[in-house]
């Protein structure tokens, strides 16, 4: 389909469809908005994935080492947003981020900061969506980290303790290297998920203001909505190839380090 | 032991950060429109009202959307339990030509992002005359590669001796599957069932496109359209709607969280 000029009107009469070779791909790559979408998607992934993983790892360590007593409660609490419908989350967050009476700006007001109109600002819309994505998704990576941490035998840490390593050193030089397969796994799955960045801009900003939060998936959906099925599919395939390549690179990088 | 208190403090602060928006949603759903617009905002509703929930019935047809969501999620869950367990069993225990190739194929479809298959699938469903029908909402999700993978892994862990014993006792192949093997996979079925139900309940993009008339909307679709349509400023209605979308999932998740987190840990997928 990505090699044809199929449009919505062709749905009933599939014989009017012409092959256009790589025409759709060329068209997509030359499209200004598509480039903007590619940039935004990269922005989201480059900032969002490390942030999510750090928060998830921090939470996992906290649960594994720190809060032994109410571990189950904390785990369930932190995981809550993951199982919540994105649409409901969007409704809540639009309210949380609203300029005058939102939770965030009210809290900022207490310390004397005049918060911006987050979602309507070209500068702040994207960071807002990233913050929301981190808040929503860190729980699933946290569960995997937790499983990984619990797979590390106690004796490793005890050995480090005897050798006089401080808790940060033990974490940095003993735990983290042992956790590498888990880090690889979570970075790949989180990366794949974030490359498909769609729902947050779809329900929060519709890609605006001025295309500052439009993503590849979002733009693909827009083109689908305009009835340009061939073009939309070619964009989806471009994204697919990018995902495959980046996943491959991630595997190589983390294996060789 | 002296330093434990601040570790708990960090944990609790994190919990507050995660839970605060939810709490605000629930409290907000009981506020009047005037109070919701107040600057600075109130935390606790001053004149608690059930008006917003009433509006879900009178101004919007939320009971209908709720039933649609429940119907679709239950059908999809049932389909996954039946088909994924059958396919998983075949891939794990039955010997036939091309079995491994078939499994690789299943794993490959697991890696393809939804966006790629989205448009072709839509064209397919529309040409089959299933746009804006319940089958159109349900059929594409009756089997999931993830479910097949989960069930296959679980069946692999069961001993072959059980199958042989069944054959010796003169049971049919179907009988072996249904009476001997399937009951043993109950933990895996529970995990799959809950993950599938949650996924289907929260599914948004597909029903958004396929459900074209109001009577086929699922809850997330309805909520999204209300929040971007002319009701976008009616925060009370939206908050109440969000509660209706979220609450069943939260209750289910809290009841079965062991299975959900186990499923995540086993497979690492959403």
Short mmCIF file of C-alpha atoms in Angstrom, two decimals:
data_model
loop_
_atom_site.label_atom_id
_atom_site.label_comp_id
_atom_site.label_asym_id
_atom_site.label_seq_id
_atom_site.Cartn_x
_atom_site.Cartn_y
_atom_site.Cartn_z
CA UNK A 1 0.00 0.00 0.00
CA UNK A 2 2.85 2.36 0.72
CA UNK A 3 3.83 2.15 -2.95
CA UNK A 4 0.44 3.21 -4.28
CA UNK A 5 -1.52 6.42 -4.46
CA UNK A 6 -4.47 4.84 -2.64
CA UNK A 7 -6.85 7.38 -1.19
CA UNK A 8 -9.95 7.16 0.94
CA UNK A 9 -12.21 7.35 -2.12
CA UNK A 10 -10.57 4.17 -3.45
CA UNK A 11 -11.93 2.09 -0.58
CA UNK A 12 -14.94 0.91 -2.57
CA UNK A 13 -13.22 0.60 -5.94
CA UNK A 14 -9.73 -0.82 -5.41
CA UNK A 15 -9.00 -0.86 -9.16
CA UNK A 16 -8.35 2.85 -9.52
CA UNK A 17 -5.15 2.58 -7.52
CA UNK A 18 -1.81 3.27 -9.22
CA UNK A 19 1.65 2.21 -8.14
CA UNK A 20 3.91 5.18 -7.50
CA UNK A 21 7.12 3.39 -6.54
CA UNK A 22 8.95 5.27 -3.86
CA UNK A 23 6.99 8.43 -4.61
CA UNK A 24 5.29 8.48 -1.23
CA UNK A 25 8.59 8.08 0.56
CA UNK A 26 10.17 10.95 -1.36
CA UNK A 27 7.11 13.09 -0.68
CA UNK A 28 7.25 12.34 3.03
CA UNK A 29 10.95 13.10 3.36
CA UNK A 30 10.56 16.43 1.56
CA UNK A 31 7.60 17.46 3.65
CA UNK A 32 8.43 20.29 6.04
CA UNK A 33 5.95 19.13 8.66
CA UNK A 34 7.22 15.56 8.48
CA UNK A 35 10.73 16.81 9.23
CA UNK A 36 9.41 18.81 12.12
CA UNK A 37 7.64 15.69 13.36
CA UNK A 38 10.84 13.67 13.04
CA UNK A 39 12.70 16.30 15.05
CA UNK A 40 10.03 16.31 17.76
CA UNK A 41 10.02 12.53 17.95
CA UNK A 42 13.81 12.52 18.35
CA UNK A 43 13.55 15.24 21.03
CA UNK A 44 10.99 13.20 22.91
CA UNK A 45 13.05 10.01 22.74
CA UNK A 46 16.44 11.56 23.53
CA UNK A 47 15.18 13.39 26.63
CA UNK A 48 12.33 11.12 27.61
CA UNK A 49 13.94 7.66 27.56
CA UNK A 50 16.94 8.42 29.85
CA UNK A 51 14.70 10.40 32.18
CA UNK A 52 12.19 7.56 32.41
CA UNK A 53 14.91 4.99 33.02
CA UNK A 54 16.62 7.06 35.72
CA UNK A 55 13.38 7.63 37.58
CA UNK A 56 12.45 3.96 37.17
CA UNK A 57 15.83 2.75 38.38
CA UNK A 58 15.76 5.17 41.30
CA UNK A 59 12.31 3.96 42.29
CA UNK A 60 13.35 0.31 41.91
CA UNK A 61 16.42 0.77 44.12
CA UNK A 62 14.30 2.65 46.63
CA UNK A 63 11.80 -0.21 46.75
CA UNK A 64 14.43 -2.94 46.79
CA UNK A 65 16.77 -1.47 49.40
CA UNK A 66 14.89 1.29 51.15
CA UNK A 67 11.25 0.77 51.90
CA UNK A 68 11.15 -2.89 52.82
CA UNK A 69 8.12 -2.57 55.00
CA UNK A 70 5.46 -1.24 52.63
CA UNK A 71 7.08 -2.43 49.42
CA UNK A 72 3.88 -3.80 47.90
CA UNK A 73 2.01 -0.58 48.59
CA UNK A 74 4.71 1.57 46.98
CA UNK A 75 4.99 -0.77 44.02
CA UNK A 76 1.29 -0.69 43.31
CA UNK A 77 1.17 3.07 43.84
CA UNK A 78 3.99 3.79 41.42
CA UNK A 79 2.54 1.42 38.86
CA UNK A 80 -0.93 2.96 38.94
CA UNK A 81 -0.51 5.39 36.01
CA UNK A 82 0.66 2.60 33.69
CA UNK A 83 -2.68 0.84 33.80
CA UNK A 84 -4.69 4.03 33.51
CA UNK A 85 -6.29 5.06 30.23
CA UNK A 86 -4.22 7.71 28.48
CA UNK A 87 -7.36 9.65 27.69
CA UNK A 88 -8.29 9.94 31.34
CA UNK A 89 -4.70 10.90 32.16
CA UNK A 90 -4.82 13.57 29.49
CA UNK A 91 -8.00 15.03 30.92
CA UNK A 92 -6.45 15.12 34.39
CA UNK A 93 -3.16 16.57 33.22
CA UNK A 94 -4.74 19.27 31.12
CA UNK A 95 -6.30 20.35 34.36
CA UNK A 96 -3.10 19.91 36.37
CA UNK A 97 -1.18 22.03 33.86
CA UNK A 98 -3.81 24.68 33.28
CA UNK A 99 -2.25 28.15 33.53
CA UNK A 100 -4.20 29.93 36.27
CA UNK A 101 -5.69 27.30 38.53
CA UNK A 102 -3.62 24.21 37.74
CA UNK A 103 -1.89 22.17 40.40
CA UNK A 104 1.59 22.82 39.00
CA UNK A 105 1.34 26.58 38.67
CA UNK A 106 -0.33 26.87 42.06
CA UNK A 107 2.58 24.99 43.62
CA UNK A 108 5.04 27.18 41.73
CA UNK A 109 3.17 30.22 42.99
CA UNK A 110 3.91 29.21 46.58
CA UNK A 111 7.61 29.64 45.92
CA UNK A 112 7.07 32.84 43.99
CA UNK A 113 7.40 31.53 40.43
CA UNK A 114 4.92 32.63 37.79
CA UNK A 115 4.45 29.43 35.77
CA UNK A 116 3.84 29.60 32.02
CA UNK A 117 0.79 28.38 30.13
CA UNK A 118 2.48 25.01 29.68
CA UNK A 119 0.59 23.44 26.81
CA UNK A 120 0.10 26.62 24.80
CA UNK A 121 3.76 27.58 24.86
CA UNK A 122 6.02 26.59 21.98
CA UNK A 123 8.91 26.15 24.40
CA UNK A 124 7.12 24.37 27.20
CA UNK A 125 4.57 22.15 25.45
CA UNK A 126 7.09 19.44 24.63
CA UNK A 127 8.75 19.35 28.08
CA UNK A 128 5.25 19.13 29.59
CA UNK A 129 4.43 16.11 27.46
CA UNK A 130 7.77 14.52 28.37
CA UNK A 131 7.11 15.05 32.07
CA UNK A 132 3.70 13.51 31.66
CA UNK A 133 5.14 10.53 29.77
CA UNK A 134 7.76 9.94 32.46
CA UNK A 135 5.11 10.15 35.16
CA UNK A 136 2.93 7.68 33.27
CA UNK A 137 5.50 5.14 32.10
CA UNK A 138 8.28 4.84 34.65
CA UNK A 139 6.29 2.19 36.54
CA UNK A 140 6.64 -0.52 33.92
CA UNK A 141 10.43 -0.12 33.64
CA UNK A 142 10.55 -0.01 37.44
CA UNK A 143 8.93 -3.46 37.71
CA UNK A 144 11.53 -4.91 35.34
CA UNK A 145 14.40 -3.24 37.22
CA UNK A 146 12.96 -4.56 40.45
CA UNK A 147 12.94 -8.11 39.06
CA UNK A 148 16.53 -7.57 37.91
CA UNK A 149 17.68 -6.21 41.28
CA UNK A 150 16.11 -9.10 43.12
CA UNK A 151 18.03 -11.48 40.88
CA UNK A 152 21.37 -10.14 42.15
CA UNK A 153 22.63 -12.27 45.04
CA UNK A 154 23.18 -10.57 48.40
CA UNK A 155 26.74 -11.92 48.54
CA UNK A 156 27.85 -9.51 45.80
CA UNK A 157 27.04 -6.50 47.93
CA UNK A 158 28.49 -8.06 51.04
CA UNK A 159 31.76 -8.67 49.24
CA UNK A 160 31.85 -5.02 48.23
CA UNK A 161 31.12 -3.97 51.76
CA UNK A 162 34.05 -6.00 53.07
CA UNK A 163 36.32 -4.39 50.47
CA UNK A 164 35.31 -1.03 51.90
CA UNK A 165 33.20 0.27 49.01
CA UNK A 166 30.68 2.97 49.90
CA UNK A 167 27.04 2.53 48.95
CA UNK A 168 27.37 4.69 45.81
CA UNK A 169 30.51 2.81 44.75
CA UNK A 170 28.84 -0.51 45.34
CA UNK A 171 25.92 0.60 43.20
CA UNK A 172 28.05 2.07 40.44
CA UNK A 173 30.65 -0.69 40.11
CA UNK A 174 28.87 -3.83 41.28
CA UNK A 175 25.12 -3.54 40.89
CA UNK A 176 24.90 -1.49 37.70
CA UNK A 177 27.16 -3.74 35.58
CA UNK A 178 25.22 -6.79 36.73
CA UNK A 179 22.03 -5.01 35.80
CA UNK A 180 23.17 -4.37 32.25
CA UNK A 181 20.89 -6.95 30.54
CA UNK A 182 17.94 -5.38 32.33
CA UNK A 183 19.04 -1.89 31.34
CA UNK A 184 19.36 -3.05 27.75
CA UNK A 185 15.92 -4.55 27.81
CA UNK A 186 14.17 -1.56 29.36
CA UNK A 187 15.97 0.96 27.16
CA UNK A 188 14.98 -0.96 24.04
CA UNK A 189 11.34 -1.41 25.02
CA UNK A 190 11.00 2.14 26.34
CA UNK A 191 12.76 3.43 23.23
CA UNK A 192 10.40 1.57 20.91
CA UNK A 193 7.42 2.84 22.84
CA UNK A 194 8.60 6.45 22.80
CA UNK A 195 9.48 6.41 19.11
CA UNK A 196 5.81 5.72 18.51
CA UNK A 197 4.98 8.82 20.56
CA UNK A 198 1.37 9.42 19.70
CA UNK A 199 -1.25 9.51 22.37
CA UNK A 200 0.12 12.35 24.46
CA UNK A 201 0.12 14.94 21.66
CA UNK A 202 -3.07 13.48 20.21
CA UNK A 203 -5.16 14.06 23.30
CA UNK A 204 -3.28 16.99 24.85
CA UNK A 205 -2.21 19.35 22.09
CA UNK A 206 -3.24 17.87 18.70
CA UNK A 207 0.37 18.47 17.74
CA UNK A 208 0.22 22.21 18.45
CA UNK A 209 1.00 24.93 19.20
CA UNK A 210 2.35 25.56 15.69
CA UNK A 211 3.32 21.90 15.22
CA UNK A 212 5.70 22.10 18.19
CA UNK A 213 4.52 18.74 19.58
CA UNK A 214 3.59 16.91 16.38
CA UNK A 215 5.24 13.47 16.19
CA UNK A 216 5.75 11.06 13.31
CA UNK A 217 2.91 8.83 14.49
CA UNK A 218 0.72 11.86 15.01
CA UNK A 219 1.42 13.19 11.52
CA UNK A 220 0.89 9.73 10.05
CA UNK A 221 -2.49 9.68 11.69
CA UNK A 222 -3.25 13.15 10.32
CA UNK A 223 -2.45 12.03 6.79
CA UNK A 224 -4.64 8.99 7.32
CA UNK A 225 -7.39 11.33 8.45
CA UNK A 226 -7.01 13.38 5.24
CA UNK A 227 -7.53 10.13 3.32
CA UNK A 228 -3.94 9.91 2.05
CA UNK A 229 -3.61 6.23 2.89
CA UNK A 230 -0.58 5.56 0.68
CA UNK A 231 1.38 8.46 2.12
CA UNK A 232 0.37 7.58 5.69
CA UNK A 233 1.53 3.98 5.28
CA UNK A 234 4.87 5.04 3.82
CA UNK A 235 5.41 7.30 6.84
CA UNK A 236 4.60 4.43 9.17
CA UNK A 237 7.17 2.31 7.35
CA UNK A 238 9.81 5.04 7.67
CA UNK A 239 9.16 5.03 11.40
CA UNK A 240 9.33 1.25 11.46
CA UNK A 241 12.75 1.26 9.75
CA UNK A 242 14.02 3.92 12.16
CA UNK A 243 12.81 1.85 15.12
CA UNK A 244 14.48 -1.28 13.76
CA UNK A 245 17.78 0.54 13.16
CA UNK A 246 17.85 2.26 16.55
CA UNK A 247 16.95 -0.95 18.35
CA UNK A 248 19.79 -2.68 16.54
CA UNK A 249 22.25 0.09 17.49
CA UNK A 250 21.11 -0.03 21.10
CA UNK A 251 21.80 -3.75 21.21
CA UNK A 252 25.28 -3.27 19.79
CA UNK A 253 26.18 -0.36 22.05
CA UNK A 254 25.10 -1.99 25.26
CA UNK A 255 26.67 -5.30 24.41
CA UNK A 256 30.11 -3.88 23.71
CA UNK A 257 30.41 -1.48 26.60
CA UNK B 1 18.58 2.27 60.95
CA UNK B 2 18.84 5.99 61.64
CA UNK B 3 18.67 6.86 57.98
CA UNK B 4 15.58 4.83 57.17
CA UNK B 5 13.12 7.61 57.94
CA UNK B 6 14.24 9.85 55.11
CA UNK B 7 14.21 6.98 52.66
CA UNK B 8 10.57 6.46 53.59
CA UNK B 9 10.04 10.18 53.22
CA UNK B 10 11.33 10.06 49.63
CA UNK B 11 9.12 7.04 48.97
CA UNK B 12 6.05 8.79 50.32
CA UNK B 13 6.81 12.00 48.42
CA UNK B 14 7.04 9.94 45.24
CA UNK B 15 3.75 8.30 46.06
CA UNK B 16 2.16 11.71 46.58
CA UNK B 17 3.53 12.92 43.24
CA UNK B 18 2.07 9.90 41.47
CA UNK B 19 -1.26 9.89 43.28
CA UNK B 20 -1.96 13.63 43.49
CA UNK B 21 -3.41 13.98 39.97
CA UNK B 22 -5.71 11.00 40.61
CA UNK B 23 -6.86 12.44 43.89
CA UNK B 24 -7.47 15.78 42.27
CA UNK B 25 -9.54 14.09 39.59
CA UNK B 26 -11.79 12.35 42.11
CA UNK B 27 -12.21 15.50 44.23
CA UNK B 28 -12.67 17.64 41.11
CA UNK B 29 -15.48 15.44 39.87
CA UNK B 30 -17.55 16.55 42.88
CA UNK B 31 -16.97 20.27 42.41
CA UNK B 32 -19.24 22.73 40.67
CA UNK B 33 -18.11 24.39 37.48
CA UNK B 34 -17.67 27.68 39.34
CA UNK B 35 -15.42 26.14 41.94
CA UNK B 36 -13.35 24.36 39.30
CA UNK B 37 -12.58 27.70 37.65
CA UNK B 38 -11.64 29.42 40.90
CA UNK B 39 -8.19 31.01 41.25
CA UNK B 40 -6.45 29.90 43.40
CA UNK B 41 -7.94 26.40 43.13
CA UNK B 42 -9.51 24.66 46.08
CA UNK B 43 -8.30 21.24 47.10
CA UNK B 44 -11.37 19.96 48.93
CA UNK B 45 -14.79 20.57 47.32
CA UNK B 46 -16.65 23.27 49.29
CA UNK B 47 -20.13 22.36 48.10
CA UNK B 48 -19.80 18.75 47.05
CA UNK B 49 -22.25 17.92 44.27
CA UNK B 50 -23.19 14.79 42.34
CA UNK B 51 -24.35 16.95 39.45
CA UNK B 52 -21.42 15.97 37.21
CA UNK B 53 -22.24 12.29 37.48
CA UNK B 54 -25.86 13.05 36.73
CA UNK B 55 -24.74 14.92 33.62
CA UNK B 56 -22.94 11.81 32.40
CA UNK B 57 -26.40 10.28 32.06
CA UNK B 58 -28.42 13.26 30.93
CA UNK B 59 -26.03 15.32 28.80
CA UNK B 60 -23.88 12.43 27.60
CA UNK B 61 -24.66 8.80 27.05
CA UNK B 62 -22.00 7.36 29.29
CA UNK B 63 -23.87 4.20 30.36
CA UNK B 64 -23.95 3.21 26.71
CA UNK B 65 -20.21 3.83 26.27
CA UNK B 66 -19.57 1.89 29.44
CA UNK B 67 -21.50 -1.11 28.10
CA UNK B 68 -19.68 -0.87 24.76
CA UNK B 69 -16.33 -0.85 26.52
CA UNK B 70 -17.29 -3.77 28.71
CA UNK B 71 -18.67 -5.79 25.80
CA UNK B 72 -15.59 -5.25 23.64
CA UNK B 73 -13.14 -5.89 26.49
CA UNK B 74 -14.90 -9.08 27.58
CA UNK B 75 -15.12 -10.45 24.03
CA UNK B 76 -11.48 -9.65 23.33
CA UNK B 77 -10.41 -11.24 26.61
CA UNK B 78 -12.42 -14.39 25.96
CA UNK B 79 -11.00 -14.65 22.44
CA UNK B 80 -7.44 -14.26 23.67
CA UNK B 81 -7.87 -16.87 26.39
CA UNK B 82 -9.27 -19.41 23.93
CA UNK B 83 -7.11 -18.80 20.86
CA UNK B 84 -3.80 -17.89 22.48
CA UNK B 85 -3.91 -20.98 24.69
CA UNK B 86 -4.71 -23.22 21.71
CA UNK B 87 -2.02 -21.73 19.49
CA UNK B 88 0.47 -21.62 22.34
CA UNK B 89 -0.22 -25.29 23.07
CA UNK B 90 0.23 -26.26 19.43
CA UNK B 91 3.49 -24.34 19.17
CA UNK B 92 4.84 -25.82 22.38
CA UNK B 93 3.66 -29.41 22.41
CA UNK B 94 2.49 -30.59 19.01
CA UNK B 95 5.02 -31.73 16.44
CA UNK B 96 4.31 -30.56 12.92
CA UNK B 97 6.19 -29.24 9.93
CA UNK B 98 7.04 -25.56 10.00
CA UNK B 99 6.36 -25.20 13.72
CA UNK B 100 9.48 -23.18 14.41
CA UNK B 101 9.02 -21.01 11.35
CA UNK B 102 5.51 -20.28 12.56
CA UNK B 103 6.78 -19.29 15.97
CA UNK B 104 9.38 -16.94 14.47
CA UNK B 105 6.59 -15.39 12.45
CA UNK B 106 4.54 -14.79 15.61
CA UNK B 107 7.53 -13.19 17.31
CA UNK B 108 8.16 -10.99 14.27
CA UNK B 109 4.61 -9.62 14.35
CA UNK B 110 5.24 -8.79 18.00
CA UNK B 111 7.93 -6.34 16.94
CA UNK B 112 5.98 -4.47 14.27
CA UNK B 113 4.62 -1.19 15.61
CA UNK B 114 0.87 -0.75 15.48
CA UNK B 115 1.08 2.30 13.24
CA UNK B 116 2.46 0.23 10.35
CA UNK B 117 -0.45 -2.18 10.23
CA UNK B 118 -2.99 0.42 11.20
CA UNK B 119 -3.94 1.78 7.78
CA UNK B 120 -3.94 -1.57 5.92
CA UNK B 121 -6.00 -3.07 8.72
CA UNK B 122 -8.48 -0.24 8.49
CA UNK B 123 -8.84 -0.70 4.73
CA UNK B 124 -9.31 -4.43 5.26
CA UNK B 125 -11.97 -4.00 7.92
CA UNK B 126 -13.79 -1.35 5.90
CA UNK B 127 -13.83 -3.48 2.76
CA UNK B 128 -15.19 -6.38 4.80
CA UNK B 129 -18.09 -4.08 5.70
CA UNK B 130 -17.18 -4.12 9.38
CA UNK B 131 -16.58 -0.42 9.94
CA UNK B 132 -18.72 0.88 12.79
CA UNK B 133 -19.74 -2.59 13.96
CA UNK B 134 -18.90 -4.54 17.10
CA UNK B 135 -17.09 -7.26 15.12
CA UNK B 136 -14.97 -4.50 13.60
CA UNK B 137 -14.01 -3.37 17.08
CA UNK B 138 -13.36 -6.86 18.39
CA UNK B 139 -12.06 -9.12 15.59
CA UNK B 140 -8.62 -7.54 15.03
CA UNK B 141 -7.71 -8.14 18.68
CA UNK B 142 -9.03 -11.65 19.26
CA UNK B 143 -5.52 -13.08 19.14
CA UNK B 144 -2.36 -11.32 20.24
CA UNK B 145 1.20 -12.43 19.49
CA UNK B 146 2.07 -11.50 23.05
CA UNK B 147 -0.57 -13.89 24.38
CA UNK B 148 0.58 -16.70 22.12
CA UNK B 149 4.14 -16.17 23.35
CA UNK B 150 3.09 -16.12 27.00
CA UNK B 151 1.05 -19.31 26.69
CA UNK B 152 3.70 -21.11 24.67
CA UNK B 153 6.33 -20.37 27.30
CA UNK B 154 4.04 -21.68 29.99
CA UNK B 155 3.13 -24.87 28.11
CA UNK B 156 6.82 -25.56 27.48
CA UNK B 157 7.28 -25.83 31.23
CA UNK B 158 4.70 -28.61 31.56
CA UNK B 159 5.97 -32.22 31.26
CA UNK B 160 5.19 -34.24 28.11
CA UNK B 161 4.44 -37.27 30.28
CA UNK B 162 1.02 -35.84 31.01
CA UNK B 163 0.13 -35.91 27.33
CA UNK B 164 1.39 -39.47 26.96
CA UNK B 165 -0.58 -40.56 30.01
CA UNK B 166 -3.70 -39.03 28.47
CA UNK B 167 -3.11 -40.89 25.21
CA UNK B 168 -2.62 -44.18 27.04
CA UNK B 169 -5.90 -43.62 28.85
CA UNK B 170 -7.60 -43.23 25.48
CA UNK B 171 -8.37 -39.53 25.65
CA UNK B 172 -8.74 -37.59 22.40
CA UNK B 173 -6.19 -34.93 21.52
CA UNK B 174 -8.74 -32.22 22.18
CA UNK B 175 -9.61 -33.88 25.48
CA UNK B 176 -5.95 -33.90 26.51
CA UNK B 177 -5.70 -30.20 25.78
CA UNK B 178 -8.96 -29.18 27.41
CA UNK B 179 -9.09 -31.53 30.40
CA UNK B 180 -5.45 -32.11 31.32
CA UNK B 181 -3.23 -29.32 30.05
CA UNK B 182 -5.44 -26.25 30.10
CA UNK B 183 -6.38 -26.42 33.80
CA UNK B 184 -2.68 -26.50 34.66
CA UNK B 185 -2.10 -23.14 32.97
CA UNK B 186 -4.53 -21.27 35.19
CA UNK B 187 -1.90 -18.80 36.51
CA UNK B 188 -0.83 -17.91 32.99
CA UNK B 189 -4.45 -17.61 31.87
CA UNK B 190 -5.15 -15.25 34.76
CA UNK B 191 -2.20 -13.05 33.83
CA UNK B 192 -3.16 -13.02 30.16
CA UNK B 193 -6.81 -12.38 30.91
CA UNK B 194 -6.16 -9.37 33.11
CA UNK B 195 -3.54 -7.81 30.86
CA UNK B 196 -5.82 -8.28 27.86
CA UNK B 197 -8.81 -6.81 29.63
CA UNK B 198 -6.85 -3.77 30.80
CA UNK B 199 -5.34 -3.28 27.34
CA UNK B 200 -8.68 -3.55 25.62
CA UNK B 201 -10.45 -1.28 28.09
CA UNK B 202 -7.81 1.40 27.58
CA UNK B 203 -7.48 0.87 23.83
CA UNK B 204 -8.06 4.17 22.13
CA UNK B 205 -6.84 4.60 18.58
CA UNK B 206 -8.62 1.71 16.91
CA UNK B 207 -12.08 2.31 18.39
CA UNK B 208 -11.63 6.01 17.66
CA UNK B 209 -11.39 5.24 13.97
CA UNK B 210 -13.76 2.29 13.67
CA UNK B 211 -16.57 3.57 15.88
CA UNK B 212 -18.06 6.22 13.66
CA UNK B 213 -21.42 6.78 15.27
CA UNK B 214 -22.05 7.73 18.83
CA UNK B 215 -23.75 4.45 19.77
CA UNK B 216 -20.53 2.48 19.13
CA UNK B 217 -18.17 4.71 21.13
CA UNK B 218 -16.12 3.11 23.86
CA UNK B 219 -15.36 5.08 27.03
CA UNK B 220 -11.91 6.42 26.04
CA UNK B 221 -13.23 7.52 22.64
CA UNK B 222 -16.19 9.27 24.19
CA UNK B 223 -14.04 10.98 26.80
CA UNK B 224 -11.50 12.13 24.21
CA UNK B 225 -14.19 13.55 21.95
CA UNK B 226 -15.90 15.29 24.84
CA UNK B 227 -12.64 16.78 26.02
CA UNK B 228 -11.85 18.29 22.63
CA UNK B 229 -15.38 19.13 21.56
CA UNK B 230 -17.76 21.78 22.77
CA UNK B 231 -17.63 20.33 26.29
CA UNK B 232 -13.89 21.04 26.57
CA UNK B 233 -14.52 23.69 29.22
CA UNK B 234 -16.94 21.58 31.23
CA UNK B 235 -14.25 20.32 33.57
CA UNK B 236 -16.68 18.78 36.04
CA UNK B 237 -18.20 16.52 33.40
CA UNK B 238 -14.75 15.56 32.11
CA UNK B 239 -13.46 14.78 35.60
CA UNK B 240 -16.49 12.59 36.32
CA UNK B 241 -16.04 10.89 32.95
CA UNK B 242 -12.37 10.26 33.71
CA UNK B 243 -13.35 8.69 37.03
CA UNK B 244 -15.74 6.34 35.22
CA UNK B 245 -13.00 5.36 32.77
CA UNK B 246 -10.32 4.87 35.42
CA UNK B 247 -12.16 3.41 38.39
CA UNK B 248 -12.97 -0.09 37.04
CA UNK B 249 -9.38 -0.47 35.90
CA UNK B 250 -7.96 0.64 39.22
CA UNK B 251 -10.21 -1.70 41.18
CA UNK B 252 -9.29 -4.59 38.91
CA UNK B 253 -5.62 -3.74 39.02
CA UNK B 254 -5.59 -3.54 42.80
CA UNK B 255 -7.39 -6.87 43.06
CA UNK B 256 -5.12 -8.67 40.61
CA UNK B 257 -1.91 -6.64 40.77
CA UNK B 258 0.13 -9.75 41.50
CA UNK B 259 -0.75 -11.18 38.08
CA UNK B 260 -0.21 -7.90 36.28
CA UNK B 261 3.26 -7.28 37.69
CA UNK B 262 4.17 -10.93 37.16
CA UNK B 263 3.16 -10.69 33.52
CA UNK B 264 5.26 -7.54 33.12
CA UNK B 265 8.26 -9.13 34.79
CA UNK B 266 8.02 -12.32 32.71
CA UNK B 267 7.73 -10.67 29.37
CA UNK B 268 8.62 -7.06 29.94
CA UNK B 269 5.87 -5.90 27.65
CA UNK B 270 3.24 -3.33 28.37
#
